[in-house]
Amino acid sequence: MNETRIETLLHRGAEYQRAIVEFDRLWETGASKQRPERMMQLLNVIEDMSSRWYRLRSKVLDGKPKTALTPRANDGERGAGHPCIAGTGARQLGRVMMHPRTAGAAALLVAAVAVCIGLAIPNTVPLQFVEEGGVIEIVTLFAYLAAVLGIHLLPSPQMPSRDVLAVSVVLVAMGAREADLHTAMYGISILKARFYLDAPPHQVLGALCVLAPFAAAAAWLLHRYARRWLRPWSQWSVAMTTTAMLIAIAVIAKMLDRAPAVLGLVSDAPAPLLHVMLASEEVLELSLPMFALLAAAQSSLGPRASLSDRH
């Protein structure tokens, strides 16, 4: 019997247990900005233990005549619920989320899904599925709700609570726009300049009061993060890249919304083209809260190197 190997095992097991206890303590009582760093330390310990996992046999535990130290046959014996497997899976998911091409790949996937849905109308997918008040729009509203909740639940060392609140207000505004609440007050969109030229003063004042919190939140975020966007793209964080993709998708969705009327395609264009444009607009709008939640998750992983360091 090799007593040195047993001592090594016990030492590693104690180290593993101490890491978990320390992680739990800091997670509950420590500063939120320390959580991502402690999480990565814990995952490193778990991964190290998973590569050196041993089982201690004894005649007391399993009736063997003598104590022996043998390695596990393979990772499959531990089971999917083993903390080593769970830790490795979480680490791999984190690497995928922090990859610089994740946002671009997700955008391409969204575009492909939108085109497929558009081409499937009306033979497979009913037109009502992508129209105003349809299934996709309803799902989009719930997605905005999930994004707002997710941003508050995900701790981010890079965003203080005031910034998180401002992002939530902006997402609420985007969700309200998707629900057409901007036309519910006076029967005309309060986002159009024509409203402020033709509407009575009391309606203009009411519209400004409604829009003031959203404008203030957007101005606050612009003040806080404008300088970061002026850096070279190679110095952007992954969360910034995802946010830029979100903004680009929002602009494209707005262009698709206006394109048929602007280009005079409402009556002249082939039906499949109009269906693809309509489906693309709705699916892209659905992806906006998902990209916001992805950016929040990437930010919650803590500070990372610039994009140039990940290639």
Tab-separated table of C-alpha atoms in Angstrom:
chain	number	residue	atom	x	y	z
A	1	MET	CA	0.000	0.000	0.000
A	2	ASN	CA	1.431	3.391	-1.053
A	3	GLU	CA	0.722	5.732	1.856
A	4	THR	CA	2.136	8.715	-0.022
A	5	ARG	CA	-0.515	8.373	-2.718
A	6	ILE	CA	-3.258	8.203	-0.081
A	7	GLU	CA	-1.925	11.334	1.566
A	8	THR	CA	-1.858	13.066	-1.815
A	9	LEU	CA	-5.464	12.059	-2.449
A	10	LEU	CA	-6.617	13.280	0.942
A	11	HIS	CA	-4.752	16.544	0.468
A	12	ARG	CA	-6.391	17.116	-2.926
A	13	GLY	CA	-9.794	16.222	-1.548
A	14	ALA	CA	-9.361	18.674	1.312
A	15	GLU	CA	-8.200	21.354	-1.119
A	16	TYR	CA	-11.237	20.714	-3.275
A	17	GLN	CA	-13.570	20.945	-0.268
A	18	ARG	CA	-11.942	24.154	0.961
A	19	ALA	CA	-12.357	25.719	-2.477
A	20	ILE	CA	-16.062	24.932	-2.472
A	21	VAL	CA	-16.580	26.255	1.059
A	22	GLU	CA	-14.677	29.440	0.249
A	23	PHE	CA	-16.623	29.855	-2.964
A	24	ASP	CA	-19.955	29.504	-1.135
A	25	ARG	CA	-18.876	31.991	1.515
A	26	LEU	CA	-17.764	34.644	-0.963
A	27	TRP	CA	-20.784	34.093	-3.172
A	28	GLU	CA	-23.133	34.788	-0.265
A	29	THR	CA	-21.224	37.529	1.574
A	30	GLY	CA	-18.439	38.820	-0.686
A	31	ALA	CA	-18.515	41.654	-3.150
A	32	SER	CA	-20.348	40.823	-6.366
A	33	LYS	CA	-17.367	41.852	-8.490
A	34	GLN	CA	-15.329	39.020	-6.926
A	35	ARG	CA	-17.798	36.318	-7.921
A	36	PRO	CA	-16.656	35.694	-11.508
A	37	GLU	CA	-13.032	35.423	-10.406
A	38	ARG	CA	-13.910	32.968	-7.634
A	39	MET	CA	-16.105	30.998	-10.022
A	40	MET	CA	-13.220	30.526	-12.456
A	41	GLN	CA	-10.919	29.478	-9.585
A	42	LEU	CA	-13.441	26.905	-8.440
A	43	LEU	CA	-13.885	25.550	-11.975
A	44	ASN	CA	-10.117	25.271	-12.328
A	45	VAL	CA	-9.935	23.208	-9.133
A	46	ILE	CA	-12.826	20.997	-10.280
A	47	GLU	CA	-11.216	20.432	-13.668
A	48	ASP	CA	-7.899	19.598	-12.013
A	49	MET	CA	-9.603	17.080	-9.738
A	50	SER	CA	-11.493	15.544	-12.674
A	51	SER	CA	-8.207	14.769	-14.423
A	52	ARG	CA	-6.776	13.122	-11.315
A	53	TRP	CA	-9.835	11.435	-9.880
A	54	TYR	CA	-9.122	8.484	-7.640
A	55	ARG	CA	-11.315	6.175	-5.639
A	56	LEU	CA	-10.294	5.025	-2.192
A	57	ARG	CA	-11.222	1.393	-1.520
A	58	SER	CA	-11.248	-0.075	1.941
A	59	LYS	CA	-12.415	-3.274	3.585
A	60	VAL	CA	-14.709	-1.158	5.757
A	61	LEU	CA	-16.491	0.421	2.761
A	62	ASP	CA	-16.641	-2.376	0.224
A	63	GLY	CA	-15.334	-5.509	1.959
A	64	LYS	CA	-11.909	-5.608	0.272
A	65	PRO	CA	-9.180	-7.383	2.213
A	66	LYS	CA	-6.863	-4.386	2.086
A	67	THR	CA	-6.944	-0.734	1.232
A	68	ALA	CA	-5.912	0.146	-2.298
A	69	LEU	CA	-5.839	3.285	-4.314
A	70	THR	CA	-6.995	2.846	-7.921
A	71	PRO	CA	-7.948	5.323	-10.583
A	72	ARG	CA	-11.420	5.514	-12.015
A	73	ALA	CA	-11.796	3.568	-15.223
A	74	ASN	CA	-13.216	6.519	-17.162
A	75	ASP	CA	-15.262	9.637	-16.766
A	76	GLY	CA	-18.455	7.789	-17.605
A	77	GLU	CA	-18.342	5.954	-14.253
A	78	ARG	CA	-18.838	9.201	-12.410
A	79	GLY	CA	-22.212	9.908	-13.990
A	80	ALA	CA	-23.514	13.051	-15.570
A	81	GLY	CA	-24.399	14.547	-12.209
A	82	HIS	CA	-20.868	14.413	-10.826
A	83	PRO	CA	-19.519	17.865	-9.866
A	84	CYS	CA	-16.419	17.314	-12.002
A	85	ILE	CA	-18.566	16.663	-15.077
A	86	ALA	CA	-20.871	19.570	-14.245
A	87	GLY	CA	-17.927	21.901	-13.701
A	88	THR	CA	-16.294	20.907	-16.974
A	89	GLY	CA	-19.589	21.388	-18.826
A	90	ALA	CA	-20.054	24.855	-17.344
A	91	ARG	CA	-16.506	25.752	-18.281
A	92	GLN	CA	-17.025	24.616	-21.883
A	93	LEU	CA	-20.284	26.588	-22.095
A	94	GLY	CA	-18.472	29.653	-20.805
A	95	ARG	CA	-15.789	29.271	-23.468
A	96	VAL	CA	-18.408	29.050	-26.206
A	97	MET	CA	-20.212	32.128	-24.910
A	98	MET	CA	-16.963	34.110	-24.684
A	99	HIS	CA	-15.825	33.215	-28.192
A	100	PRO	CA	-15.502	36.356	-30.347
A	101	ARG	CA	-17.525	34.798	-33.175
A	102	THR	CA	-20.473	33.711	-31.037
A	103	ALA	CA	-22.571	36.808	-31.784
A	104	GLY	CA	-21.889	36.594	-35.517
A	105	ALA	CA	-22.737	32.908	-35.645
A	106	ALA	CA	-25.947	33.535	-33.711
A	107	ALA	CA	-26.912	36.325	-36.117
A	108	LEU	CA	-26.366	34.067	-39.132
A	109	LEU	CA	-28.490	31.385	-37.486
A	110	VAL	CA	-31.279	33.890	-36.842
A	111	ALA	CA	-31.159	35.062	-40.462
A	112	ALA	CA	-31.304	31.483	-41.744
A	113	VAL	CA	-34.305	30.684	-39.547
A	114	ALA	CA	-36.069	33.850	-40.717
A	115	VAL	CA	-35.567	32.997	-44.397
A	116	CYS	CA	-36.759	29.418	-43.857
A	117	ILE	CA	-39.914	30.628	-42.111
A	118	GLY	CA	-40.571	33.155	-44.862
A	119	LEU	CA	-40.215	30.541	-47.594
A	120	ALA	CA	-42.542	28.207	-45.687
A	121	ILE	CA	-45.387	30.753	-45.799
A	122	PRO	CA	-48.224	29.970	-46.450
A	123	ASN	CA	-47.858	26.280	-47.279
A	124	THR	CA	-46.355	25.165	-43.961
A	125	VAL	CA	-46.418	28.248	-41.735
A	126	PRO	CA	-49.603	30.359	-41.657
A	127	LEU	CA	-49.214	34.035	-42.487
A	128	GLN	CA	-50.762	34.974	-39.124
A	129	PHE	CA	-47.698	33.462	-37.470
A	130	VAL	CA	-45.556	36.454	-38.465
A	131	GLU	CA	-48.163	39.214	-38.631
A	132	GLU	CA	-48.730	41.913	-36.020
A	133	GLY	CA	-50.116	40.295	-32.886
A	134	GLY	CA	-49.027	36.858	-34.068
A	135	VAL	CA	-47.156	34.135	-32.268
A	136	ILE	CA	-43.689	35.543	-32.889
A	137	GLU	CA	-44.626	38.975	-31.574
A	138	ILE	CA	-46.140	37.489	-28.412
A	139	VAL	CA	-43.029	35.390	-27.833
A	140	THR	CA	-40.919	38.519	-28.368
A	141	LEU	CA	-42.731	40.312	-25.527
A	142	PHE	CA	-42.050	37.414	-23.159
A	143	ALA	CA	-38.429	37.395	-24.337
A	144	TYR	CA	-38.070	41.046	-23.320
A	145	LEU	CA	-39.460	40.182	-19.895
A	146	ALA	CA	-36.975	37.333	-19.566
A	147	ALA	CA	-34.135	39.619	-20.641
A	148	VAL	CA	-34.999	42.231	-18.019
A	149	LEU	CA	-35.173	39.599	-15.293
A	150	GLY	CA	-31.999	37.899	-16.495
A	151	ILE	CA	-29.971	41.104	-16.451
A	152	HIS	CA	-30.873	41.639	-12.799
A	153	LEU	CA	-30.147	38.039	-11.848
A	154	LEU	CA	-26.751	37.823	-13.557
A	155	PRO	CA	-24.026	39.481	-11.460
A	156	SER	CA	-21.758	41.647	-13.579
A	157	PRO	CA	-18.494	43.112	-12.240
A	158	GLN	CA	-18.349	45.416	-15.261
A	159	MET	CA	-21.753	47.049	-14.724
A	160	PRO	CA	-22.793	48.724	-11.464
A	161	SER	CA	-26.407	48.622	-10.359
A	162	ARG	CA	-27.221	52.019	-11.924
A	163	ASP	CA	-26.077	50.813	-15.325
A	164	VAL	CA	-28.081	47.611	-14.957
A	165	LEU	CA	-31.152	49.686	-14.124
A	166	ALA	CA	-30.577	51.890	-17.179
A	167	VAL	CA	-30.264	48.849	-19.455
A	168	SER	CA	-33.481	47.459	-17.983
A	169	VAL	CA	-35.303	50.724	-18.704
A	170	VAL	CA	-34.080	50.684	-22.309
A	171	LEU	CA	-35.244	47.072	-22.723
A	172	VAL	CA	-38.640	47.973	-21.254
A	173	ALA	CA	-38.865	50.775	-23.817
A	174	MET	CA	-38.010	48.360	-26.629
A	175	GLY	CA	-40.633	45.920	-25.361
A	176	ALA	CA	-43.223	48.691	-25.157
A	177	ARG	CA	-42.386	49.672	-28.730
A	178	GLU	CA	-42.844	46.068	-29.830
A	179	ALA	CA	-46.245	45.993	-28.100
A	180	ASP	CA	-47.245	49.174	-29.999
A	181	LEU	CA	-47.775	51.095	-26.764
A	182	HIS	CA	-46.266	54.171	-28.407
A	183	THR	CA	-49.502	54.544	-30.368
A	184	ALA	CA	-51.878	53.624	-27.547
A	185	MET	CA	-51.940	57.052	-25.872
A	186	TYR	CA	-53.180	59.279	-28.698
A	187	GLY	CA	-53.714	56.962	-31.648
A	188	ILE	CA	-50.506	58.137	-33.331
A	189	SER	CA	-46.924	57.219	-32.635
A	190	ILE	CA	-45.304	59.535	-30.107
A	191	LEU	CA	-41.957	58.581	-31.653
A	192	LYS	CA	-42.656	60.485	-34.869
A	193	ALA	CA	-41.670	64.116	-35.316
A	194	ARG	CA	-45.025	64.823	-36.980
A	195	PHE	CA	-46.793	64.173	-33.680
A	196	TYR	CA	-44.951	67.007	-31.944
A	197	LEU	CA	-45.753	69.398	-34.788
A	198	ASP	CA	-49.493	68.697	-34.992
A	199	ALA	CA	-50.552	67.510	-31.525
A	200	PRO	CA	-52.009	69.847	-28.858
A	201	PRO	CA	-49.564	71.086	-26.193
A	202	HIS	CA	-50.992	68.895	-23.416
A	203	GLN	CA	-50.502	65.772	-25.546
A	204	VAL	CA	-46.948	66.794	-26.378
A	205	LEU	CA	-46.238	67.326	-22.679
A	206	GLY	CA	-47.713	63.939	-21.795
A	207	ALA	CA	-45.629	62.203	-24.470
A	208	LEU	CA	-42.455	63.903	-23.265
A	209	CYS	CA	-43.145	62.805	-19.687
A	210	VAL	CA	-43.546	59.207	-20.843
A	211	LEU	CA	-40.394	59.246	-22.947
A	212	ALA	CA	-38.241	61.128	-20.423
A	213	PRO	CA	-37.178	58.079	-18.326
A	214	PHE	CA	-36.213	56.108	-21.427
A	215	ALA	CA	-34.291	59.026	-22.916
A	216	ALA	CA	-32.503	59.578	-19.604
A	217	ALA	CA	-31.514	55.888	-19.399
A	218	ALA	CA	-30.170	55.921	-22.964
A	219	ALA	CA	-28.245	59.155	-22.314
A	220	TRP	CA	-26.756	57.681	-19.146
A	221	LEU	CA	-25.526	54.586	-20.954
A	222	LEU	CA	-24.119	56.710	-23.750
A	223	HIS	CA	-22.269	58.844	-21.210
A	224	ARG	CA	-20.918	55.787	-19.420
A	225	TYR	CA	-19.796	53.688	-22.385
A	226	ALA	CA	-19.336	55.971	-25.399
A	227	ARG	CA	-15.573	56.158	-24.988
A	228	ARG	CA	-15.236	52.381	-24.991
A	229	TRP	CA	-16.919	52.193	-28.388
A	230	LEU	CA	-14.319	54.551	-29.816
A	231	ARG	CA	-11.556	52.041	-29.188
A	232	PRO	CA	-10.272	49.803	-32.000
A	233	TRP	CA	-12.469	46.793	-32.612
A	234	SER	CA	-9.678	44.460	-31.481
A	235	GLN	CA	-9.932	45.977	-27.995
A	236	TRP	CA	-13.659	45.455	-27.640
A	237	SER	CA	-14.925	42.929	-25.149
A	238	VAL	CA	-17.112	40.067	-26.353
A	239	ALA	CA	-20.134	41.669	-24.667
A	240	MET	CA	-19.501	44.871	-26.638
A	241	THR	CA	-19.406	42.892	-29.873
A	242	THR	CA	-22.717	41.261	-29.013
A	243	THR	CA	-24.221	44.648	-28.163
A	244	ALA	CA	-23.030	46.036	-31.505
A	245	MET	CA	-24.660	43.071	-33.235
A	246	LEU	CA	-27.886	43.821	-31.346
A	247	ILE	CA	-27.852	47.432	-32.570
A	248	ALA	CA	-27.142	46.340	-36.154
A	249	ILE	CA	-30.002	43.832	-36.070
A	250	ALA	CA	-32.372	46.498	-34.700
A	251	VAL	CA	-31.463	48.820	-37.587
A	252	ILE	CA	-31.901	46.049	-40.175
A	253	ALA	CA	-35.284	45.073	-38.701
A	254	LYS	CA	-36.435	48.697	-38.920
A	255	MET	CA	-35.298	48.893	-42.546
A	256	LEU	CA	-37.185	45.708	-43.375
A	257	ASP	CA	-40.281	47.161	-41.748
A	258	ARG	CA	-40.158	50.255	-43.963
A	259	ALA	CA	-38.710	48.748	-47.132
A	260	PRO	CA	-41.926	47.487	-48.820
A	261	ALA	CA	-43.646	50.860	-48.530
A	262	VAL	CA	-40.574	52.903	-49.421
A	263	LEU	CA	-39.685	50.786	-52.441
A	264	GLY	CA	-43.269	50.390	-53.586
A	265	LEU	CA	-43.162	46.620	-53.265
A	266	VAL	CA	-46.459	46.141	-51.464
A	267	SER	CA	-48.424	45.229	-54.599
A	268	ASP	CA	-45.743	44.579	-57.210
A	269	ALA	CA	-43.269	42.281	-55.462
A	270	PRO	CA	-43.620	38.482	-55.547
A	271	ALA	CA	-45.401	37.044	-52.539
A	272	PRO	CA	-42.413	34.880	-51.440
A	273	LEU	CA	-40.200	37.976	-51.250
A	274	LEU	CA	-42.737	39.829	-49.115
A	275	HIS	CA	-43.131	36.784	-46.885
A	276	VAL	CA	-39.361	36.521	-46.371
A	277	MET	CA	-39.109	40.227	-45.558
A	278	LEU	CA	-41.998	40.036	-43.093
A	279	ALA	CA	-40.638	36.907	-41.412
A	280	SER	CA	-37.145	38.388	-41.278
A	281	GLU	CA	-38.404	41.523	-39.549
A	282	GLU	CA	-40.317	39.588	-36.899
A	283	VAL	CA	-37.592	37.003	-36.247
A	284	LEU	CA	-34.897	39.673	-36.041
A	285	GLU	CA	-36.998	41.601	-33.536
A	286	LEU	CA	-37.414	38.397	-31.550
A	287	SER	CA	-33.641	37.984	-31.440
A	288	LEU	CA	-33.035	41.440	-29.905
A	289	PRO	CA	-33.854	40.509	-26.282
A	290	MET	CA	-31.953	37.250	-26.748
A	291	PHE	CA	-28.832	39.132	-27.815
A	292	ALA	CA	-29.306	41.471	-24.845
A	293	LEU	CA	-29.427	38.480	-22.518
A	294	LEU	CA	-26.367	36.966	-24.195
A	295	ALA	CA	-24.429	40.208	-23.732
A	296	ALA	CA	-25.444	40.288	-20.067
A	297	ALA	CA	-24.281	36.698	-19.595
A	298	GLN	CA	-20.959	37.477	-21.266
A	299	SER	CA	-20.527	40.530	-19.054
A	300	SER	CA	-21.304	38.468	-15.943
A	301	LEU	CA	-18.303	36.240	-16.648
A	302	GLY	CA	-16.101	39.129	-15.621
A	303	PRO	CA	-13.298	41.048	-17.330
A	304	ARG	CA	-11.690	39.253	-20.237
A	305	ALA	CA	-8.881	39.943	-22.668
A	306	SER	CA	-9.468	41.901	-25.823
A	307	LEU	CA	-10.732	40.177	-28.961
A	308	SER	CA	-7.261	40.192	-30.481
A	309	ASP	CA	-6.078	37.905	-27.684
A	310	ARG	CA	-8.657	35.228	-28.514
A	311	HIS	CA	-7.715	34.408	-32.081
